[in-house]
Amino acid sequence: GAVVSQHPSRVICKSGTSVKIECRSLDFQATTMFWYRQFPKQSLMLMATSNEGSKATYEQGVEKDKFLINHASLTLSTLTVTSAHPEDSSFYICSPAGRNQETQYFGPGTRLLVL
Amino acid sequence: EDKVVQSPLSLVVHEGDTVTLNCSYEVTNFRSLLWYKQEKKAPTFLFMLTSSGIEKKSGRLSSILDKKELFSILNITATQTGDSAVYLCAVINRTSGSRLTFGEGTQLTVNP
């Protein structure tokens, strides 16, 4: 399977701070990056889709000014949770996709806890 | 809107039992169905199914797709405690690139 890394794996922050999560695709060029969020005991929900070099497309109900996505290169995408609140506490998972890639693989995820 | 429904939502079995997990879907322009296993981390890929009636197998796990009846099953034989996890089913719509729509998952607990 594809090699995908995410950093940090776990972060605890105070309410009102911003948190940046990095996702790296280590062995293929990720032309598309999917960002998912998973609350406890729930399934994965797609937050946004970004294509390298262009603006992200956000799912309904996901605030684009709160969840900033940058996909400036084919190996790196970042998700910044701005002014985080306790309700943003969740498991954030990236999933890079190549141009002709069928199967989706996931990064190891980042657990965010906002106090 | 694409929809994926998994059943049961939760299942408790003893080691050695065989389990069958179900996934039904409604997709406007179906491309593939995928199964994942999730423990206390990100999901790991198990199978991708595109054609009806062709069983995919990996060790004690197997899966098959029925595109006429719009469902898939995941079988696990001779279950082990290490099989305890949430099993997620997801579909890909041809018109939405590689975007996945997930079901709620089945929480499988295998007791010794």
PDB file of C-alpha atoms in Angstrom:
ATOM      1  CA  GLY A   1       0.000   0.000   0.000  1.00  0.00           C
ATOM      2  CA  ALA A   2       0.868   3.644  -0.275  1.00  0.00           C
ATOM      3  CA  VAL A   3       3.091   5.267   2.323  1.00  0.00           C
ATOM      4  CA  VAL A   4       1.383   8.256   3.911  1.00  0.00           C
ATOM      5  CA  SER A   5       2.530  10.157   6.964  1.00  0.00           C
ATOM      6  CA  GLN A   6       0.700  12.641   9.146  1.00  0.00           C
ATOM      7  CA  HIS A   7       2.112  14.975  11.731  1.00  0.00           C
ATOM      8  CA  PRO A   8       1.441  15.417  14.540  1.00  0.00           C
ATOM      9  CA  SER A   9      -0.164  12.127  15.513  1.00  0.00           C
ATOM     10  CA  ARG A  10      -1.731  13.689  18.569  1.00  0.00           C
ATOM     11  CA  VAL A  11      -2.198  17.257  19.720  1.00  0.00           C
ATOM     12  CA  ILE A  12      -3.795  18.898  22.724  1.00  0.00           C
ATOM     13  CA  CYS A  13      -4.391  22.629  22.533  1.00  0.00           C
ATOM     14  CA  LYS A  14      -6.269  25.393  24.269  1.00  0.00           C
ATOM     15  CA  SER A  15      -9.477  26.783  22.878  1.00  0.00           C
ATOM     16  CA  GLY A  16      -8.837  29.639  20.465  1.00  0.00           C
ATOM     17  CA  THR A  17      -5.484  28.450  19.181  1.00  0.00           C
ATOM     18  CA  SER A  18      -4.770  27.226  15.660  1.00  0.00           C
ATOM     19  CA  VAL A  19      -3.432  23.800  14.853  1.00  0.00           C
ATOM     20  CA  LYS A  20      -1.705  22.751  11.654  1.00  0.00           C
ATOM     21  CA  ILE A  21      -1.770  19.132  10.509  1.00  0.00           C
ATOM     22  CA  GLU A  22       0.608  17.960   7.810  1.00  0.00           C
ATOM     23  CA  CYS A  23      -0.005  15.078   5.454  1.00  0.00           C
ATOM     24  CA  ARG A  24       2.775  13.720   3.278  1.00  0.00           C
ATOM     25  CA  SER A  25       2.510  11.243   0.460  1.00  0.00           C
ATOM     26  CA  LEU A  26       5.895   9.552   0.533  1.00  0.00           C
ATOM     27  CA  ASP A  27       5.915   7.252  -2.473  1.00  0.00           C
ATOM     28  CA  PHE A  28       3.612   8.716  -5.105  1.00  0.00           C
ATOM     29  CA  GLN A  29       2.396  12.047  -6.389  1.00  0.00           C
ATOM     30  CA  ALA A  30      -0.852  13.049  -4.742  1.00  0.00           C
ATOM     31  CA  THR A  31      -2.722  15.113  -7.283  1.00  0.00           C
ATOM     32  CA  THR A  32      -5.764  15.015  -5.014  1.00  0.00           C
ATOM     33  CA  MET A  33      -5.978  15.082  -1.240  1.00  0.00           C
ATOM     34  CA  PHE A  34      -9.051  14.129   0.747  1.00  0.00           C
ATOM     35  CA  TRP A  35      -9.414  15.260   4.348  1.00  0.00           C
ATOM     36  CA  TYR A  36     -11.753  13.289   6.579  1.00  0.00           C
ATOM     37  CA  ARG A  37     -12.923  13.786  10.129  1.00  0.00           C
ATOM     38  CA  GLN A  38     -14.104  11.082  12.479  1.00  0.00           C
ATOM     39  CA  PHE A  39     -15.897  11.728  15.764  1.00  0.00           C
ATOM     40  CA  PRO A  40     -15.958   9.011  18.437  1.00  0.00           C
ATOM     41  CA  LYS A  41     -18.030   5.995  17.496  1.00  0.00           C
ATOM     42  CA  GLN A  42     -18.906   7.493  14.127  1.00  0.00           C
ATOM     43  CA  SER A  43     -17.747   6.800  10.614  1.00  0.00           C
ATOM     44  CA  LEU A  44     -15.434   8.912   8.501  1.00  0.00           C
ATOM     45  CA  MET A  45     -16.938  12.047   7.033  1.00  0.00           C
ATOM     46  CA  LEU A  46     -15.324  13.831   4.123  1.00  0.00           C
ATOM     47  CA  MET A  47     -14.509  17.436   4.964  1.00  0.00           C
ATOM     48  CA  ALA A  48     -12.866  18.678   1.804  1.00  0.00           C
ATOM     49  CA  THR A  49     -11.127  17.717  -1.404  1.00  0.00           C
ATOM     50  CA  SER A  50      -8.156  19.573  -2.792  1.00  0.00           C
ATOM     51  CA  ASN A  51      -6.279  19.295  -6.030  1.00  0.00           C
ATOM     52  CA  GLU A  52      -2.644  20.297  -6.164  1.00  0.00           C
ATOM     53  CA  GLY A  53      -2.245  23.962  -6.880  1.00  0.00           C
ATOM     54  CA  SER A  54      -5.925  24.852  -6.634  1.00  0.00           C
ATOM     55  CA  LYS A  55      -8.439  25.770  -3.952  1.00  0.00           C
ATOM     56  CA  ALA A  56     -10.106  23.075  -1.926  1.00  0.00           C
ATOM     57  CA  THR A  57     -13.743  22.084  -2.331  1.00  0.00           C
ATOM     58  CA  TYR A  58     -15.533  21.841   0.992  1.00  0.00           C
ATOM     59  CA  GLU A  59     -18.434  19.602   1.921  1.00  0.00           C
ATOM     60  CA  GLN A  60     -21.677  21.089   3.084  1.00  0.00           C
ATOM     61  CA  GLY A  61     -21.467  22.255   6.664  1.00  0.00           C
ATOM     62  CA  VAL A  62     -17.670  22.540   6.729  1.00  0.00           C
ATOM     63  CA  GLU A  63     -16.476  26.131   7.124  1.00  0.00           C
ATOM     64  CA  LYS A  64     -13.717  26.913   4.667  1.00  0.00           C
ATOM     65  CA  ASP A  65     -12.447  29.832   6.747  1.00  0.00           C
ATOM     66  CA  LYS A  66     -12.111  27.624   9.784  1.00  0.00           C
ATOM     67  CA  PHE A  67     -10.465  24.644   8.127  1.00  0.00           C
ATOM     68  CA  LEU A  68      -7.761  26.004   5.866  1.00  0.00           C
ATOM     69  CA  ILE A  69      -6.326  23.567   3.377  1.00  0.00           C
ATOM     70  CA  ASN A  70      -3.129  24.085   1.455  1.00  0.00           C
ATOM     71  CA  HIS A  71      -2.064  21.629  -1.239  1.00  0.00           C
ATOM     72  CA  ALA A  72       0.900  23.412  -2.745  1.00  0.00           C
ATOM     73  CA  SER A  73       2.869  20.353  -3.801  1.00  0.00           C
ATOM     74  CA  LEU A  74       2.260  16.802  -4.957  1.00  0.00           C
ATOM     75  CA  THR A  75       3.646  15.367  -1.732  1.00  0.00           C
ATOM     76  CA  LEU A  76       2.375  17.710   0.953  1.00  0.00           C
ATOM     77  CA  SER A  77      -0.992  18.994   2.044  1.00  0.00           C
ATOM     78  CA  THR A  78      -1.810  20.814   5.268  1.00  0.00           C
ATOM     79  CA  LEU A  79      -5.019  21.302   7.191  1.00  0.00           C
ATOM     80  CA  THR A  80      -5.110  24.179   9.661  1.00  0.00           C
ATOM     81  CA  VAL A  81      -7.871  24.269  12.240  1.00  0.00           C
ATOM     82  CA  THR A  82      -8.150  27.949  13.076  1.00  0.00           C
ATOM     83  CA  SER A  83      -9.431  29.213  16.429  1.00  0.00           C
ATOM     84  CA  ALA A  84     -10.081  25.673  17.560  1.00  0.00           C
ATOM     85  CA  HIS A  85     -12.958  24.948  19.923  1.00  0.00           C
ATOM     86  CA  PRO A  86     -13.740  21.830  21.979  1.00  0.00           C
ATOM     87  CA  GLU A  87     -16.287  20.708  19.375  1.00  0.00           C
ATOM     88  CA  ASP A  88     -13.429  20.501  16.842  1.00  0.00           C
ATOM     89  CA  SER A  89     -11.890  17.695  18.897  1.00  0.00           C
ATOM     90  CA  SER A  90     -11.820  14.775  16.519  1.00  0.00           C
ATOM     91  CA  PHE A  91      -9.669  12.354  14.547  1.00  0.00           C
ATOM     92  CA  TYR A  92      -8.475  13.980  11.325  1.00  0.00           C
ATOM     93  CA  ILE A  93      -7.318  11.693   8.533  1.00  0.00           C
ATOM     94  CA  CYS A  94      -5.868  12.532   5.150  1.00  0.00           C
ATOM     95  CA  SER A  95      -6.083  10.369   2.067  1.00  0.00           C
ATOM     96  CA  PRO A  96      -3.932  11.179  -0.951  1.00  0.00           C
ATOM     97  CA  ALA A  97      -4.933  10.058  -4.417  1.00  0.00           C
ATOM     98  CA  GLY A  98      -2.802   9.892  -7.554  1.00  0.00           C
ATOM     99  CA  ARG A  99      -3.966  10.610 -11.080  1.00  0.00           C
ATOM    100  CA  ASN A 100      -4.892   7.051 -11.967  1.00  0.00           C
ATOM    101  CA  GLN A 101      -5.101   5.648  -8.504  1.00  0.00           C
ATOM    102  CA  GLU A 102      -8.068   3.443  -7.746  1.00  0.00           C
ATOM    103  CA  THR A 103      -7.600   2.363  -4.158  1.00  0.00           C
ATOM    104  CA  GLN A 104      -7.535   4.937  -1.433  1.00  0.00           C
ATOM    105  CA  TYR A 105      -5.100   4.740   1.413  1.00  0.00           C
ATOM    106  CA  PHE A 106      -5.146   6.781   4.549  1.00  0.00           C
ATOM    107  CA  GLY A 107      -2.630   8.567   6.651  1.00  0.00           C
ATOM    108  CA  PRO A 108      -2.262   7.376  10.253  1.00  0.00           C
ATOM    109  CA  GLY A 109      -4.490  10.193  11.474  1.00  0.00           C
ATOM    110  CA  THR A 110      -4.162  13.053  13.935  1.00  0.00           C
ATOM    111  CA  ARG A 111      -6.105  13.075  17.195  1.00  0.00           C
ATOM    112  CA  LEU A 112      -6.970  16.617  18.156  1.00  0.00           C
ATOM    113  CA  LEU A 113      -8.187  17.473  21.644  1.00  0.00           C
ATOM    114  CA  VAL A 114      -9.199  21.060  22.263  1.00  0.00           C
ATOM    115  CA  LEU A 115      -9.518  22.002  25.924  1.00  0.00           C
TER     116      LEU A 115
ATOM    117  CA  GLU B   1     -26.916  11.467  -2.605  1.00  0.00           C
ATOM    118  CA  ASP B   2     -24.882   8.258  -2.286  1.00  0.00           C
ATOM    119  CA  LYS B   3     -25.757   6.054   0.645  1.00  0.00           C
ATOM    120  CA  VAL B   4     -24.076   3.101   2.345  1.00  0.00           C
ATOM    121  CA  VAL B   5     -25.741   1.013   5.038  1.00  0.00           C
ATOM    122  CA  GLN B   6     -23.893  -1.594   7.031  1.00  0.00           C
ATOM    123  CA  SER B   7     -25.311  -4.318   9.228  1.00  0.00           C
ATOM    124  CA  PRO B   8     -25.125  -5.359  11.892  1.00  0.00           C
ATOM    125  CA  LEU B   9     -23.764  -2.269  13.614  1.00  0.00           C
ATOM    126  CA  SER B  10     -22.281  -4.401  16.322  1.00  0.00           C
ATOM    127  CA  LEU B  11     -21.439  -8.091  16.648  1.00  0.00           C
ATOM    128  CA  VAL B  12     -19.907 -10.154  19.449  1.00  0.00           C
ATOM    129  CA  VAL B  13     -18.616 -13.652  18.706  1.00  0.00           C
ATOM    130  CA  HIS B  14     -16.258 -16.256  20.152  1.00  0.00           C
ATOM    131  CA  GLU B  15     -12.910 -17.163  18.710  1.00  0.00           C
ATOM    132  CA  GLY B  16     -13.284 -19.675  15.925  1.00  0.00           C
ATOM    133  CA  ASP B  17     -16.693 -18.460  14.817  1.00  0.00           C
ATOM    134  CA  THR B  18     -17.380 -17.370  11.253  1.00  0.00           C
ATOM    135  CA  VAL B  19     -18.930 -13.958  10.701  1.00  0.00           C
ATOM    136  CA  THR B  20     -20.597 -12.271   7.764  1.00  0.00           C
ATOM    137  CA  LEU B  21     -20.778  -8.502   7.573  1.00  0.00           C
ATOM    138  CA  ASN B  22     -23.193  -6.810   5.219  1.00  0.00           C
ATOM    139  CA  CYS B  23     -23.015  -3.643   3.182  1.00  0.00           C
ATOM    140  CA  SER B  24     -25.781  -2.322   0.952  1.00  0.00           C
ATOM    141  CA  TYR B  25     -25.490   0.796  -1.141  1.00  0.00           C
ATOM    142  CA  GLU B  26     -27.274   3.296  -3.329  1.00  0.00           C
ATOM    143  CA  VAL B  27     -24.970   5.035  -5.772  1.00  0.00           C
ATOM    144  CA  THR B  28     -26.017   6.949  -8.837  1.00  0.00           C
ATOM    145  CA  ASN B  29     -22.995   5.958 -10.882  1.00  0.00           C
ATOM    146  CA  PHE B  30     -21.212   3.104  -9.123  1.00  0.00           C
ATOM    147  CA  ARG B  31     -17.529   2.523  -9.686  1.00  0.00           C
ATOM    148  CA  SER B  32     -16.152   0.494  -6.766  1.00  0.00           C
ATOM    149  CA  LEU B  33     -16.842  -0.741  -3.259  1.00  0.00           C
ATOM    150  CA  LEU B  34     -14.090  -0.927  -0.682  1.00  0.00           C
ATOM    151  CA  TRP B  35     -13.743  -2.631   2.676  1.00  0.00           C
ATOM    152  CA  TYR B  36     -11.494  -1.312   5.435  1.00  0.00           C
ATOM    153  CA  LYS B  37     -10.540  -2.483   8.921  1.00  0.00           C
ATOM    154  CA  GLN B  38     -10.172   0.154  11.606  1.00  0.00           C
ATOM    155  CA  GLU B  39      -8.669  -0.427  15.004  1.00  0.00           C
ATOM    156  CA  LYS B  40      -7.673   2.493  17.211  1.00  0.00           C
ATOM    157  CA  LYS B  41      -6.090   4.309  14.279  1.00  0.00           C
ATOM    158  CA  ALA B  42      -6.753   5.113  10.620  1.00  0.00           C
ATOM    159  CA  PRO B  43      -8.483   2.514   8.426  1.00  0.00           C
ATOM    160  CA  THR B  44      -6.394  -0.091   6.670  1.00  0.00           C
ATOM    161  CA  PHE B  45      -7.403  -1.282   3.230  1.00  0.00           C
ATOM    162  CA  LEU B  46      -8.793  -4.800   2.843  1.00  0.00           C
ATOM    163  CA  PHE B  47     -10.508  -5.181  -0.532  1.00  0.00           C
ATOM    164  CA  MET B  48     -11.712  -3.265  -3.533  1.00  0.00           C
ATOM    165  CA  LEU B  49     -14.577  -4.776  -5.532  1.00  0.00           C
ATOM    166  CA  THR B  50     -15.639  -3.607  -8.949  1.00  0.00           C
ATOM    167  CA  SER B  51     -17.235  -6.605 -10.651  1.00  0.00           C
ATOM    168  CA  SER B  52     -20.116  -8.765  -9.516  1.00  0.00           C
ATOM    169  CA  GLY B  53     -19.648 -12.350  -8.462  1.00  0.00           C
ATOM    170  CA  ILE B  54     -15.860 -12.394  -8.236  1.00  0.00           C
ATOM    171  CA  GLU B  55     -14.723 -13.334  -4.761  1.00  0.00           C
ATOM    172  CA  LYS B  56     -11.681 -11.590  -3.377  1.00  0.00           C
ATOM    173  CA  LYS B  57      -9.787 -13.494  -0.732  1.00  0.00           C
ATOM    174  CA  SER B  58      -7.012 -12.721   1.682  1.00  0.00           C
ATOM    175  CA  GLY B  59      -6.296 -15.383   4.268  1.00  0.00           C
ATOM    176  CA  ARG B  60      -9.365 -15.867   6.414  1.00  0.00           C
ATOM    177  CA  LEU B  61     -11.105 -12.847   4.902  1.00  0.00           C
ATOM    178  CA  SER B  62     -13.125 -12.866   1.719  1.00  0.00           C
ATOM    179  CA  SER B  63     -15.556 -10.531   0.060  1.00  0.00           C
ATOM    180  CA  ILE B  64     -17.935 -10.513  -2.857  1.00  0.00           C
ATOM    181  CA  LEU B  65     -20.067  -7.933  -4.625  1.00  0.00           C
ATOM    182  CA  ASP B  66     -23.568  -8.222  -6.094  1.00  0.00           C
ATOM    183  CA  LYS B  67     -24.172  -5.225  -8.363  1.00  0.00           C
ATOM    184  CA  LYS B  68     -27.683  -6.339  -9.233  1.00  0.00           C
ATOM    185  CA  GLU B  69     -28.856  -6.430  -5.626  1.00  0.00           C
ATOM    186  CA  LEU B  70     -26.498  -3.594  -4.636  1.00  0.00           C
ATOM    187  CA  PHE B  71     -24.715  -5.218  -1.733  1.00  0.00           C
ATOM    188  CA  SER B  72     -21.481  -6.756  -0.634  1.00  0.00           C
ATOM    189  CA  ILE B  73     -20.526  -9.148   2.144  1.00  0.00           C
ATOM    190  CA  LEU B  74     -17.307  -9.537   4.057  1.00  0.00           C
ATOM    191  CA  ASN B  75     -16.697 -12.979   5.523  1.00  0.00           C
ATOM    192  CA  ILE B  76     -14.218 -13.783   8.249  1.00  0.00           C
ATOM    193  CA  THR B  77     -13.676 -17.455   9.048  1.00  0.00           C
ATOM    194  CA  ALA B  78     -12.074 -18.904  12.176  1.00  0.00           C
ATOM    195  CA  THR B  79     -12.144 -15.509  13.874  1.00  0.00           C
ATOM    196  CA  GLN B  80      -9.364 -14.490  16.237  1.00  0.00           C
ATOM    197  CA  THR B  81      -9.260 -11.838  18.942  1.00  0.00           C
ATOM    198  CA  GLY B  82      -7.065  -9.779  16.628  1.00  0.00           C
ATOM    199  CA  ASP B  83      -9.976  -9.481  14.225  1.00  0.00           C
ATOM    200  CA  SER B  84     -11.758  -7.253  16.743  1.00  0.00           C
ATOM    201  CA  ALA B  85     -12.161  -3.902  15.000  1.00  0.00           C
ATOM    202  CA  VAL B  86     -14.606  -1.695  13.175  1.00  0.00           C
ATOM    203  CA  TYR B  87     -15.110  -2.824   9.586  1.00  0.00           C
ATOM    204  CA  LEU B  88     -15.976  -0.017   7.211  1.00  0.00           C
ATOM    205  CA  CYS B  89     -17.571  -0.279   3.818  1.00  0.00           C
ATOM    206  CA  ALA B  90     -17.265   2.581   1.336  1.00  0.00           C
ATOM    207  CA  VAL B  91     -18.285   3.262  -2.246  1.00  0.00           C
ATOM    208  CA  ILE B  92     -16.826   5.355  -5.037  1.00  0.00           C
ATOM    209  CA  ASN B  93     -19.052   7.186  -7.470  1.00  0.00           C
ATOM    210  CA  ARG B  94     -17.721   7.481 -11.029  1.00  0.00           C
ATOM    211  CA  THR B  95     -18.565  11.150 -11.244  1.00  0.00           C
ATOM    212  CA  SER B  96     -16.905  12.210  -7.995  1.00  0.00           C
ATOM    213  CA  GLY B  97     -13.328  11.127  -8.615  1.00  0.00           C
ATOM    214  CA  SER B  98     -11.829   9.033  -5.841  1.00  0.00           C
ATOM    215  CA  ARG B  99     -14.079  10.384  -3.134  1.00  0.00           C
ATOM    216  CA  LEU B 100     -15.360   7.740  -0.694  1.00  0.00           C
ATOM    217  CA  THR B 101     -18.768   7.581   0.952  1.00  0.00           C
ATOM    218  CA  PHE B 102     -18.604   5.471   4.090  1.00  0.00           C
ATOM    219  CA  GLY B 103     -21.133   3.386   5.940  1.00  0.00           C
ATOM    220  CA  GLU B 104     -21.404   3.579   9.722  1.00  0.00           C
ATOM    221  CA  GLY B 105     -19.250   0.529  10.212  1.00  0.00           C
ATOM    222  CA  THR B 106     -19.702  -2.768  12.018  1.00  0.00           C
ATOM    223  CA  GLN B 107     -18.035  -3.069  15.411  1.00  0.00           C
ATOM    224  CA  LEU B 108     -16.821  -6.677  15.663  1.00  0.00           C
ATOM    225  CA  THR B 109     -15.698  -8.042  19.019  1.00  0.00           C
ATOM    226  CA  VAL B 110     -14.127 -11.482  19.127  1.00  0.00           C
ATOM    227  CA  ASN B 111     -13.928 -12.932  22.618  1.00  0.00           C
ATOM    228  CA  PRO B 112     -11.433 -15.649  23.563  1.00  0.00           C
TER     229      PRO B 112
END
